[in-house]
Coordinates of C-alpha atoms in Angstrom, one line a residue:
X22 CA 49.5 -19.3 -62.4
X23 CA 49.1 -15.5 -62.6
X24 CA 46.7 -15.1 -64.6
X25 CA 44.5 -17.6 -62.1
X26 CA 45.4 -15.5 -59.0
X27 CA 43.9 -12.0 -61.2
X28 CA 40.9 -13.6 -62.1
X29 CA 40.1 -14.9 -58.6
X30 CA 41.2 -11.3 -57.2
X31 CA 38.3 -10.0 -59.6
X32 CA 35.8 -12.5 -58.9
X33 CA 36.3 -11.8 -55.1
X34 CA 36.1 -7.8 -55.6
X35 CA 32.9 -8.4 -57.9
X36 CA 31.3 -10.4 -55.0
X37 CA 31.9 -7.7 -52.4
X38 CA 30.4 -5.3 -54.7
X39 CA 27.4 -7.7 -54.8
X40 CA 27.5 -7.3 -51.2
X41 CA 27.1 -3.6 -51.5
X42 CA 24.4 -3.6 -53.6
X43 CA 22.3 -5.6 -51.2
X44 CA 23.0 -3.3 -48.3
X45 CA 21.1 -0.1 -49.2
X46 CA 21.2 2.5 -46.5
X47 CA 23.9 1.1 -44.7
X48 CA 25.9 4.3 -44.5
X49 CA 28.3 3.3 -47.6
X50 CA 28.3 3.8 -51.4
X51 CA 26.1 0.7 -53.2
X52 CA 26.3 -0.2 -56.8
X53 CA 28.7 1.1 -59.4
X54 CA 30.1 3.5 -57.0
X55 CA 30.9 0.9 -54.2
X56 CA 32.3 -1.6 -57.0
X57 CA 34.6 1.4 -58.3
X58 CA 35.8 2.1 -54.7
X59 CA 36.7 -1.5 -54.3
X60 CA 38.2 -1.8 -57.5
X61 CA 40.5 1.3 -56.7
X62 CA 40.8 0.4 -53.0
X63 CA 42.5 -3.0 -54.1
X64 CA 43.8 -2.0 -57.4
X65 CA 47.5 -2.3 -56.3
X66 CA 47.2 -5.3 -53.5
X67 CA 48.9 -8.7 -54.6
X68 CA 46.5 -10.8 -55.8
X69 CA 47.5 -13.5 -53.4
X70 CA 46.7 -11.2 -50.5
X71 CA 43.6 -10.5 -51.8
X72 CA 42.3 -14.3 -52.6
X73 CA 43.5 -15.3 -49.1
X74 CA 40.2 -13.0 -47.7
X75 CA 36.5 -13.9 -48.4
X76 CA 34.6 -11.3 -50.0
X77 CA 32.6 -10.2 -46.4
X78 CA 36.0 -9.3 -45.1
X79 CA 37.2 -7.4 -48.3
X80 CA 34.1 -5.4 -48.3
X81 CA 34.3 -4.7 -44.3
X82 CA 38.1 -3.5 -44.9
X83 CA 37.0 -1.0 -47.7
X84 CA 33.6 0.2 -46.1
X85 CA 35.5 0.7 -42.7
X86 CA 38.1 3.0 -44.3
X87 CA 35.4 4.6 -46.0
X88 CA 33.2 5.7 -43.0
X89 CA 36.6 6.9 -41.3
X90 CA 37.2 9.1 -44.9
X91 CA 33.7 10.7 -44.6
X92 CA 34.5 13.8 -42.5
X93 CA 38.3 14.9 -42.7
X94 CA 38.7 19.2 -42.6
X95 CA 41.4 20.0 -44.5
X96 CA 45.0 20.1 -43.6
X97 CA 44.4 17.1 -41.1
X98 CA 44.7 13.1 -40.8
X99 CA 42.0 10.8 -39.5
X100 CA 43.7 7.6 -37.9
X101 CA 41.9 4.8 -36.2
X102 CA 43.6 1.7 -34.6
X103 CA 41.6 -1.2 -33.7
X104 CA 41.1 -4.9 -34.1
X105 CA 38.1 -5.7 -36.0
X106 CA 36.3 -8.6 -35.0
X107 CA 33.0 -10.6 -37.1
X108 CA 30.7 -10.2 -33.7
X109 CA 31.5 -6.3 -33.5
X110 CA 32.3 -5.2 -36.9
X111 CA 30.8 -7.9 -39.3
X112 CA 34.5 -8.6 -40.6
X113 CA 38.0 -9.5 -39.4
X114 CA 41.5 -9.0 -40.6
X115 CA 42.7 -12.4 -40.3
X116 CA 43.0 -11.9 -36.5
X117 CA 45.2 -8.8 -36.9
X118 CA 45.1 -5.3 -35.7
X119 CA 44.6 -2.8 -38.2
X120 CA 46.0 0.9 -38.2
X121 CA 43.4 2.9 -40.6
X122 CA 45.1 6.3 -42.0
X123 CA 43.4 9.1 -44.2
X124 CA 45.1 12.2 -45.1
X125 CA 46.3 14.2 -47.9
X126 CA 48.7 12.2 -50.7
X127 CA 52.2 13.2 -49.6
X128 CA 55.7 12.0 -50.1
X129 CA 56.9 9.7 -47.6
X130 CA 53.6 8.6 -46.0
X131 CA 53.7 4.4 -46.1
X132 CA 57.7 4.8 -45.1
X133 CA 57.2 6.7 -41.9
X134 CA 54.3 5.1 -40.8
X135 CA 55.7 1.5 -41.3
X136 CA 58.9 3.0 -39.7
X137 CA 57.4 4.1 -36.6
X138 CA 55.8 0.5 -36.2
X139 CA 58.4 -1.3 -36.8
X140 CA 60.3 1.2 -34.3
X141 CA 57.9 -0.3 -31.8
X142 CA 58.6 -3.9 -32.6
X143 CA 54.9 -4.8 -34.4
X144 CA 55.3 -6.8 -37.3
X145 CA 53.2 -5.2 -40.3
X146 CA 51.6 -8.4 -42.1
X147 CA 49.8 -6.3 -45.0
X148 CA 49.7 -3.0 -46.4
X149 CA 46.9 -1.6 -48.9
X150 CA 47.6 2.1 -49.8
X151 CA 45.3 3.3 -52.5
X152 CA 45.9 7.0 -53.7
X153 CA 42.2 8.2 -54.3
X154 CA 41.0 11.6 -56.1
X155 CA 38.4 12.4 -53.7
X156 CA 35.9 15.7 -53.9
X157 CA 34.8 17.4 -50.0
X158 CA 33.0 20.5 -49.1
X159 CA 34.6 23.2 -47.2
X160 CA 33.6 21.3 -44.0
X161 CA 35.7 18.3 -45.4
X162 CA 32.6 15.9 -46.1
X163 CA 33.3 13.5 -48.3
X164 CA 31.0 14.3 -51.8
X165 CA 32.4 12.0 -54.5
X166 CA 35.3 9.8 -55.3
X167 CA 36.5 9.3 -59.0
X168 CA 36.6 6.2 -61.1
X169 CA 39.7 4.1 -61.0
X170 CA 40.3 5.0 -64.7
X171 CA 40.6 8.6 -63.8
X172 CA 43.2 7.9 -61.2
X173 CA 46.0 8.9 -63.3
X174 CA 44.3 12.0 -64.2
X175 CA 46.7 15.0 -63.2
X176 CA 45.2 16.6 -59.9
X177 CA 45.7 20.2 -61.0
X178 CA 43.2 19.3 -64.1
X179 CA 40.2 18.6 -61.6
X180 CA 37.8 21.1 -60.1
X181 CA 39.5 23.1 -57.3
X182 CA 37.7 21.0 -54.1
X183 CA 39.1 17.5 -56.0
X184 CA 42.7 16.6 -54.2
X185 CA 44.6 13.3 -54.1
X186 CA 44.4 11.6 -50.6
X187 CA 46.2 8.5 -49.3
X188 CA 44.1 5.9 -47.6
X189 CA 46.2 3.4 -45.5
X190 CA 45.2 0.0 -44.3
X191 CA 47.9 -1.7 -42.6
X192 CA 47.5 -5.1 -40.5
X193 CA 49.9 -5.8 -37.5
X194 CA 50.3 -7.9 -34.7
X195 CA 47.4 -8.4 -32.7
X196 CA 46.8 -5.7 -29.7
X197 CA 43.9 -5.7 -27.8
X198 CA 44.7 -3.4 -24.6
X199 CA 43.3 -0.1 -25.0
X200 CA 46.2 2.1 -23.8
X201 CA 48.4 0.5 -26.2
X202 CA 46.1 1.0 -29.1
X203 CA 45.6 4.6 -28.1
X204 CA 49.5 5.0 -27.7
X205 CA 50.0 3.6 -31.8
X206 CA 47.4 6.5 -32.7
X207 CA 48.8 9.0 -30.5
X208 CA 52.6 8.2 -32.1
X209 CA 51.4 7.9 -35.7
X210 CA 49.7 11.0 -35.2
X211 CA 53.0 12.7 -34.3
X212 CA 54.4 11.2 -37.1
X213 CA 52.1 12.2 -40.0
X214 CA 52.5 15.9 -38.5
X215 CA 56.1 16.0 -39.1
X216 CA 55.7 14.1 -42.4
X217 CA 52.8 17.2 -43.7
X218 CA 55.2 20.1 -41.7
X219 CA 58.4 18.8 -43.7
X220 CA 56.5 18.7 -47.1
X221 CA 54.7 21.7 -46.5
X222 CA 57.7 23.8 -46.0
X223 CA 60.1 21.4 -48.0
X224 CA 60.0 24.5 -50.9
X225 CA 60.9 27.0 -48.0
X226 CA 64.0 25.1 -46.7
X227 CA 65.1 24.5 -50.2
X228 CA 65.0 28.3 -51.1
X229 CA 66.8 28.8 -47.7
X230 CA 69.9 27.0 -48.8
X231 CA 70.1 28.9 -52.0
X232 CA 69.5 32.4 -50.0
X233 CA 72.7 31.3 -47.6
X234 CA 74.6 31.0 -50.5
X235 CA 73.7 34.4 -52.1
X236 CA 74.2 35.6 -48.7
X237 CA 77.6 34.2 -48.6
X238 CA 78.5 35.3 -51.5
X239 CA 77.3 39.2 -50.8
X240 CA 78.8 38.9 -47.2
X241 CA 81.4 36.2 -47.0
X242 CA 82.5 35.7 -43.8
X243 CA 86.4 36.0 -42.8
X244 CA 87.6 32.8 -43.4
X245 CA 89.8 31.2 -46.0
X246 CA 88.5 31.6 -49.5
X247 CA 88.6 27.8 -50.2
X248 CA 86.4 27.1 -47.2
X249 CA 83.8 29.6 -47.9
X250 CA 83.7 28.2 -51.8
X251 CA 83.4 24.9 -50.5
X252 CA 80.5 25.7 -48.1
X253 CA 78.4 27.4 -50.9
X254 CA 79.2 24.3 -52.8
X255 CA 78.1 22.2 -50.8
X256 CA 74.8 23.7 -49.9
X257 CA 74.1 24.3 -53.5
X258 CA 74.9 20.1 -54.1
X259 CA 72.5 19.6 -50.9
X260 CA 69.7 21.6 -52.6
X261 CA 70.0 19.7 -56.0
X262 CA 68.6 16.6 -54.5
X263 CA 71.3 15.1 -52.3
X264 CA 69.4 16.1 -49.2
X265 CA 66.0 15.6 -47.7
X266 CA 65.3 18.7 -46.2
X267 CA 62.9 17.8 -42.8
X268 CA 63.8 21.3 -40.6
X269 CA 65.4 24.7 -40.5
X270 CA 65.9 27.0 -37.6
X271 CA 68.0 29.7 -37.2
X272 CA 69.8 30.6 -33.7
X273 CA 71.9 33.0 -32.1
X274 CA 74.7 32.5 -29.6
X275 CA 74.5 34.2 -26.3
X276 CA 76.8 34.5 -23.5
X277 CA 75.4 35.1 -19.5
X278 CA 78.5 35.0 -17.5
X279 CA 80.5 32.1 -17.8
X280 CA 77.6 30.1 -19.7
X281 CA 77.0 30.0 -23.5
X282 CA 73.4 29.5 -24.8
X283 CA 72.3 29.1 -28.3
X284 CA 68.6 30.5 -28.6
X285 CA 66.4 29.8 -31.4
X286 CA 65.5 32.8 -33.2
X287 CA 61.2 33.2 -33.1
X288 CA 59.7 32.7 -36.4
X289 CA 62.3 31.0 -38.2
X290 CA 61.3 27.5 -38.1
X291 CA 60.3 25.2 -41.1
X292 CA 59.5 21.9 -41.1
X293 CA 60.0 19.5 -38.0
X294 CA 61.4 22.6 -36.5
X295 CA 58.4 24.9 -37.2
X296 CA 57.2 25.4 -33.5
X297 CA 59.3 28.0 -31.7
X298 CA 61.6 26.7 -29.1
X299 CA 61.5 27.3 -25.3
X300 CA 63.1 30.7 -24.6
X301 CA 63.2 30.0 -20.5
X302 CA 67.1 30.8 -19.5
X303 CA 67.9 27.2 -18.8
X304 CA 66.7 26.3 -22.2
X305 CA 69.6 26.2 -24.7
X306 CA 72.8 26.3 -22.3
X307 CA 75.7 24.6 -24.0
X308 CA 77.4 21.6 -22.2
X309 CA 81.0 22.1 -22.3
X310 CA 82.3 20.2 -25.1
X311 CA 79.5 22.1 -27.6
X312 CA 80.4 25.5 -25.8
X313 CA 83.9 24.8 -26.6
X314 CA 82.9 24.5 -30.3
X315 CA 80.4 26.9 -30.8
X316 CA 82.8 30.0 -31.1
X317 CA 85.1 28.2 -33.2
X318 CA 85.8 30.1 -36.5
X319 CA 84.8 27.7 -39.0
X320 CA 81.8 27.8 -41.7
X321 CA 79.9 24.4 -41.5
X322 CA 79.1 22.4 -38.8
X323 CA 78.4 18.7 -40.0
X324 CA 77.3 15.9 -37.4
X325 CA 74.6 13.7 -36.4
X326 CA 71.8 15.2 -34.6
X327 CA 70.7 13.4 -31.1
X328 CA 67.5 12.3 -32.5
X329 CA 66.0 10.2 -34.9
X330 CA 64.1 10.9 -37.9
X331 CA 60.6 10.3 -37.9
X332 CA 60.1 10.7 -41.5
X333 CA 61.2 8.4 -44.4
X334 CA 64.1 6.6 -42.6
X335 CA 64.7 5.3 -39.2
X336 CA 68.3 6.5 -38.9
X337 CA 69.4 9.5 -37.2
X338 CA 69.2 13.0 -38.6
X339 CA 72.1 14.6 -40.5
X340 CA 72.7 18.3 -39.3
X341 CA 74.3 20.9 -41.3
X342 CA 74.7 23.7 -39.5
X343 CA 76.2 27.4 -41.1
X344 CA 77.8 29.7 -38.8
X345 CA 77.0 33.3 -38.7
X346 CA 79.5 36.0 -38.0
X347 CA 79.3 39.8 -36.8
X348 CA 81.2 42.8 -37.9
X349 CA 84.2 42.2 -35.9
X350 CA 84.3 38.2 -37.6
X351 CA 83.1 36.5 -34.2
X352 CA 80.6 33.8 -34.2
X353 CA 77.4 35.2 -33.1
X354 CA 74.9 32.1 -34.0
X355 CA 74.0 29.2 -36.6
X356 CA 71.7 28.3 -39.5
X357 CA 70.7 24.8 -39.2
X358 CA 69.2 22.2 -41.5
X359 CA 68.0 18.8 -40.1
X360 CA 67.5 15.9 -42.7
X361 CA 68.6 13.0 -44.3
X362 CA 71.2 12.6 -46.9
X363 CA 69.7 11.3 -50.3
X364 CA 70.8 7.5 -51.5
X365 CA 72.4 9.7 -54.2
X366 CA 74.8 11.6 -51.7
X367 CA 75.8 7.8 -51.0
X368 CA 76.6 6.5 -54.4
X369 CA 78.0 9.5 -55.8
X370 CA 81.8 9.4 -56.4
X371 CA 83.3 11.7 -53.3
X372 CA 85.2 13.5 -56.0
X373 CA 82.2 15.2 -56.9
X374 CA 81.0 15.9 -53.2
X375 CA 82.1 19.5 -52.0
X376 CA 84.0 19.5 -48.8
X377 CA 84.6 15.5 -49.1
X378 CA 86.6 15.9 -52.3
X379 CA 89.1 18.4 -50.4
X380 CA 89.3 16.1 -47.5
X381 CA 90.2 13.2 -50.0
X382 CA 92.7 15.4 -51.9
X383 CA 94.2 16.1 -48.7
X384 CA 94.7 12.8 -47.5
X385 CA 96.5 11.5 -50.6
X386 CA 98.6 14.6 -50.4
X387 CA 99.8 14.5 -46.9
X388 CA 100.4 10.3 -47.7
X389 CA 102.6 11.1 -50.0
X390 CA 101.3 9.2 -53.1
X391 CA 100.8 10.1 -56.6
X392 CA 97.1 10.1 -57.4
X393 CA 97.6 8.3 -60.3
X394 CA 99.9 5.6 -58.6
X395 CA 98.9 2.0 -57.7
X396 CA 99.1 2.9 -54.0
X397 CA 97.3 6.3 -54.6
X398 CA 94.5 4.8 -56.6
X399 CA 94.2 2.1 -53.7
X400 CA 93.9 5.2 -51.0
X401 CA 91.3 6.7 -53.2
X402 CA 89.5 3.4 -53.4
X403 CA 89.8 3.0 -49.6
X404 CA 87.8 6.6 -49.2
X405 CA 85.6 6.1 -52.0
X406 CA 84.1 3.0 -49.5
X407 CA 84.6 4.9 -46.6
X408 CA 80.9 5.5 -44.9
X409 CA 80.2 8.7 -46.2
X410 CA 78.8 10.4 -42.7
X411 CA 82.4 9.4 -41.5
X412 CA 84.0 11.5 -44.5
X413 CA 81.8 14.3 -43.6
X414 CA 82.7 14.3 -39.8
X415 CA 85.9 13.2 -39.1
X416 CA 88.8 15.6 -38.7
X417 CA 91.0 15.7 -41.4
X418 CA 94.2 14.5 -39.2
X419 CA 92.0 11.1 -37.9
X420 CA 90.9 10.6 -41.4
X421 CA 94.8 10.4 -42.8
X422 CA 95.6 8.2 -40.0
X423 CA 92.8 5.6 -40.4
X424 CA 92.7 5.9 -44.2
X425 CA 96.6 4.9 -44.3
X426 CA 96.2 2.2 -41.9
X427 CA 93.2 0.4 -43.6
X428 CA 94.9 0.6 -46.6
X429 CA 97.9 -1.6 -45.5
X430 CA 95.2 -3.6 -43.8
X431 CA 93.9 -4.7 -47.0
X432 CA 97.6 -6.6 -47.7
X433 CA 97.3 -8.8 -44.2
X434 CA 94.8 -11.3 -43.0
X435 CA 94.0 -9.5 -40.0
X436 CA 91.0 -7.7 -38.0
X437 CA 91.4 -3.7 -37.5
X438 CA 89.5 -1.6 -35.2
X439 CA 89.1 2.1 -35.7
X440 CA 87.0 4.3 -32.8
X441 CA 86.3 7.7 -33.4
X442 CA 84.8 10.0 -30.4
X443 CA 81.9 12.5 -31.6
X444 CA 83.2 15.7 -31.2
X445 CA 80.3 16.5 -28.6
X446 CA 80.7 13.4 -27.1
X447 CA 77.5 11.6 -27.8
X448 CA 78.6 8.7 -29.3
X449 CA 81.3 6.3 -30.7
X450 CA 81.8 5.6 -34.5
X451 CA 83.9 2.1 -34.4
X452 CA 84.8 0.9 -37.9
X453 CA 85.7 -2.8 -38.1
X454 CA 87.8 -4.3 -41.2
X455 CA 88.1 -8.0 -41.4
X456 CA 88.9 -10.5 -43.7
X457 CA 86.1 -11.2 -46.2
X458 CA 86.0 -14.8 -45.2
X459 CA 85.9 -14.5 -41.9
X460 CA 82.5 -12.2 -42.0
X461 CA 79.3 -14.3 -41.0
X462 CA 76.1 -13.2 -39.0
X463 CA 77.5 -15.0 -35.9
X464 CA 80.8 -12.7 -36.3
X465 CA 78.9 -9.8 -36.4
X466 CA 76.9 -10.3 -33.5
X467 CA 79.5 -11.1 -31.3
X468 CA 81.4 -8.1 -32.5
X469 CA 78.5 -5.7 -31.9
X470 CA 77.5 -7.6 -28.2
X471 CA 81.4 -7.0 -27.1
X472 CA 81.5 -3.3 -28.6
X473 CA 77.7 -2.8 -26.6
X474 CA 79.4 -4.3 -23.5
X475 CA 82.7 -3.0 -23.1
X476 CA 81.8 0.6 -24.4
X477 CA 78.6 0.9 -22.1
X478 CA 76.3 1.4 -24.4
X479 CA 72.9 1.3 -24.6
X480 CA 71.6 1.2 -27.9
X481 CA 74.0 0.2 -31.1
X482 CA 73.2 0.7 -34.9
X483 CA 75.6 -1.2 -37.6
X484 CA 75.7 -1.2 -41.4
X485 CA 78.1 -3.8 -43.3
X486 CA 79.5 -3.9 -46.5
X487 CA 81.1 -7.2 -48.1
X488 CA 82.2 -6.9 -51.7
X489 CA 84.7 -7.9 -54.2
X490 CA 87.4 -6.6 -51.9
X491 CA 89.5 -9.1 -49.5
X492 CA 88.0 -6.9 -46.5
X493 CA 84.5 -6.9 -45.2
X494 CA 83.8 -3.5 -43.5
X495 CA 81.6 -3.2 -40.3
X496 CA 80.6 0.1 -39.2
X497 CA 79.0 0.2 -35.6
X498 CA 77.8 3.5 -33.7
X499 CA 77.6 3.0 -30.1
X500 CA 75.3 5.4 -27.9
X501 CA 75.2 5.7 -24.2
X502 CA 72.3 6.4 -22.1
X503 CA 70.2 9.4 -23.0
X504 CA 71.9 12.2 -20.8
X505 CA 75.5 10.6 -20.5
X506 CA 78.6 11.2 -22.1
X507 CA 80.8 8.4 -23.9
X508 CA 83.3 7.4 -21.0
X509 CA 87.1 6.1 -21.3
X510 CA 87.9 3.1 -23.5
X511 CA 91.2 0.9 -24.4
X512 CA 91.2 0.4 -28.4
X513 CA 94.1 -2.2 -28.2
X514 CA 92.2 -4.3 -25.8
X515 CA 89.1 -4.3 -28.0
X516 CA 90.5 -4.9 -31.1
X517 CA 92.1 -7.9 -29.1
X518 CA 88.8 -8.9 -28.2
X519 CA 87.3 -8.7 -31.5
X520 CA 90.0 -10.4 -33.3
X521 CA 89.5 -13.4 -31.1
X522 CA 85.8 -13.3 -31.4
X523 CA 86.2 -13.1 -35.3
X524 CA 88.6 -16.7 -35.5
X525 CA 87.3 -19.3 -37.5
X526 CA 87.9 -22.8 -36.8
X527 CA 90.2 -22.9 -39.8
X528 CA 92.3 -19.7 -38.5
X529 CA 93.0 -21.7 -35.3
X530 CA 93.7 -24.6 -37.1
X531 CA 96.3 -23.3 -39.4
X532 CA 98.0 -21.8 -35.7
X533 CA 97.8 -25.4 -34.5
X534 CA 99.5 -27.1 -37.3
X535 CA 102.1 -24.4 -37.8
X536 CA 102.7 -24.5 -34.1
X537 CA 102.7 -28.4 -33.9
X538 CA 104.8 -29.0 -37.3
X539 CA 106.8 -26.1 -37.5
X540 CA 106.1 -23.2 -40.4
X541 CA 107.2 -25.0 -43.5
X542 CA 105.8 -28.3 -42.8
X543 CA 103.1 -26.7 -40.8
X544 CA 102.0 -24.4 -43.8
X545 CA 102.3 -27.5 -46.6
X546 CA 100.0 -29.3 -43.9
X547 CA 97.4 -26.4 -43.8
X548 CA 97.0 -25.8 -47.5
X549 CA 96.7 -29.6 -47.8
X550 CA 94.2 -30.0 -45.1
X551 CA 92.3 -26.7 -44.1
X552 CA 89.3 -27.3 -46.1
X553 CA 89.2 -30.9 -45.6
X554 CA 87.4 -31.5 -42.4
X555 CA 83.4 -31.7 -42.5
X556 CA 81.5 -29.2 -40.6
X557 CA 80.4 -32.3 -38.1
X558 CA 84.1 -32.8 -37.3
X559 CA 84.4 -29.1 -36.7
X560 CA 81.6 -28.9 -34.3
X561 CA 83.0 -32.0 -32.5
X562 CA 86.4 -31.5 -32.0
X563 CA 89.3 -28.4 -31.4
X564 CA 91.5 -27.4 -33.8
X565 CA 94.3 -28.7 -32.0
X566 CA 92.7 -32.0 -31.8
X567 CA 92.0 -31.9 -35.5
X568 CA 96.3 -31.2 -35.7
X569 CA 97.1 -34.4 -33.8
X570 CA 94.5 -36.3 -36.1
X571 CA 96.2 -35.2 -39.4
X572 CA 99.5 -36.0 -38.0
X573 CA 98.3 -40.1 -37.7
X574 CA 96.7 -39.9 -41.4
X575 CA 100.2 -38.7 -42.3
X576 CA 101.7 -41.5 -40.9
X577 CA 99.9 -44.1 -42.8
X578 CA 102.1 -45.0 -45.7
X579 CA 101.1 -46.1 -49.1
X580 CA 97.5 -46.0 -51.2
X581 CA 95.5 -48.2 -48.5
X582 CA 96.3 -48.3 -44.5
X583 CA 95.1 -48.4 -40.9
X584 CA 95.7 -46.2 -37.8
X585 CA 94.0 -46.4 -34.3
X586 CA 93.7 -44.0 -31.5
X587 CA 92.6 -45.3 -28.0
X588 CA 92.0 -42.6 -25.5
X589 CA 89.6 -41.3 -22.7
X590 CA 88.2 -38.0 -22.6
X591 CA 88.4 -35.7 -19.6
X592 CA 84.8 -35.4 -19.4
X593 CA 83.7 -39.1 -20.2
X594 CA 82.1 -41.3 -17.6
X595 CA 83.8 -44.0 -15.8
X596 CA 84.4 -47.0 -17.8
X597 CA 84.0 -45.4 -21.3
X598 CA 86.7 -44.3 -23.9
X599 CA 87.0 -43.6 -27.2
X600 CA 88.7 -45.2 -30.6
X601 CA 89.6 -43.5 -33.6
X602 CA 89.9 -45.3 -36.3
X603 CA 91.9 -43.6 -39.8
X604 CA 91.5 -45.4 -42.9
X605 CA 93.2 -44.4 -46.0
X606 CA 91.5 -46.6 -48.8
X607 CA 88.1 -48.4 -48.8
X608 CA 85.8 -47.4 -46.3
X609 CA 85.4 -50.1 -43.4
X610 CA 81.7 -51.5 -42.9
X611 CA 80.4 -51.9 -39.0
X612 CA 79.6 -55.2 -39.9
X613 CA 83.6 -56.0 -39.8
X614 CA 84.7 -53.9 -37.1
X615 CA 81.9 -54.5 -34.2
X616 CA 82.6 -58.6 -34.4
X617 CA 85.9 -57.7 -33.4
X618 CA 85.3 -55.4 -30.9
X619 CA 82.6 -57.8 -29.0
X620 CA 85.1 -60.6 -28.8
X621 CA 87.2 -58.3 -26.8
X622 CA 84.3 -57.6 -24.2
X623 CA 83.5 -54.0 -25.5
X624 CA 80.1 -52.5 -26.0
X625 CA 79.8 -49.8 -28.3
X626 CA 77.6 -47.1 -27.9
X627 CA 78.1 -44.7 -30.6
X628 CA 79.7 -44.4 -34.1
X629 CA 80.5 -41.1 -35.9
X630 CA 82.0 -41.4 -39.3
X631 CA 83.6 -38.4 -40.9
X632 CA 85.1 -38.2 -44.8

């Protein structure tokens, strides 16, 4: 089947090349050049995506991108967002709107562009992303595109005027409003600018981290030696491919009367912080919570920035600040990195991560457990599976309390909520642990809704971890409206609400049976019947009704018997009642039951069996 699709793809591209051969002078390559371009353009596109289109549309999409690429000055990106139609452009994209991009090849391009489109709630239907070796003259005019066989050649082995480019053709939901198309183009231009600045300055930011380590070696601040050593180790660890550097800038702390301001040092910015900051007096003024922390004599500031990344992943930026000190040991500024922890940072054992490893040891020491004991190892497992961002940001006193509480929760079937307020009051981090068998998408959505409503959040992000452990872990970050700080909240009330939202039909059934028949007999019946009720029954009846029904089943003696229950539901219309027939043994057929009921003058309007 795969071979057939590949052959069909080759045939369509050959037909599209024939179209090019018959359109000489139409503004695009022709003959062999056109076929090489088409094959390079669609080389890595899945055959099923290609064969779903006609040769005219394949040719049209490639030639449209070629025209966009014809002139591109060095260091710029060409972007076009439009909805092609046969009547206007001679080809179509299945009714979708097309985003075309031509730019220098760089890391994170496709991730960042599709991320921005997804953030705008625009569905991505197709991505064509050839990486082509091209030659341009000094004005940026396209001179040549190398053949597909040469695409694997190393760029540095090619002439100086040859470079590798990314051409992107992305199809999204249809959009025809001119303002919306312009807005998409404008937002993508910003994203591509951020990508370019981050990639161009990556080596400088990487070197800056190493320089700070050297400076701390030569001019150690007046802080505990272990804190300085762990700070240096963390910066080296980040530079060893555990951090995607996106921005860097230096700041100085200034005081004006009662106010404190953190002002950027001109010319120190790299990456997404390359542009110099507003230097007006009001800009950089620190809010009260930030002001209180600004002069705190600690080396590192590890937090989340208050803006989302526009490069690589759609998450809030990680913020690593290194404070600077004067000769008298007072904090006078900060050297700030913005970026994202790499995937390796989230999978590596915390025993190899500077700063965190010290916290983990202190948690176990404070808890009073032998690290090699069963409980000590269990506590270490709690920390290994704890959200890494939280390990960096949570103060040790809070971390000890939470880690011990989670350890004890593992031994009980209960839901626990732990809420940490951001040190600057910008968000709440909510950790929810619950029995694994209670975790479902519906439960997660109910919990999210309660947290967002009760905490006054405007936005909420979550991650879920469900493993072989008895507990599932949900991590929610709740943020208030922009410019507002988190208000007051009642953790006990929130935990009670979440526990109710996470209760299953089975949980309520066990409680009802225990309440109805006592702990000993109720536990026996719960073990026997808890998994016996079909889903249709659960949808129709409350758990306490099931508790009463199993009492009637238990009352039937022997290997075969019958029990009856005639009742009138509170919401039943006048003249309507319900008859439950409990049967142990061979099932009763309707042909046996209906004549008996008919002779009693009863009209049967509905029948629902449950095994």
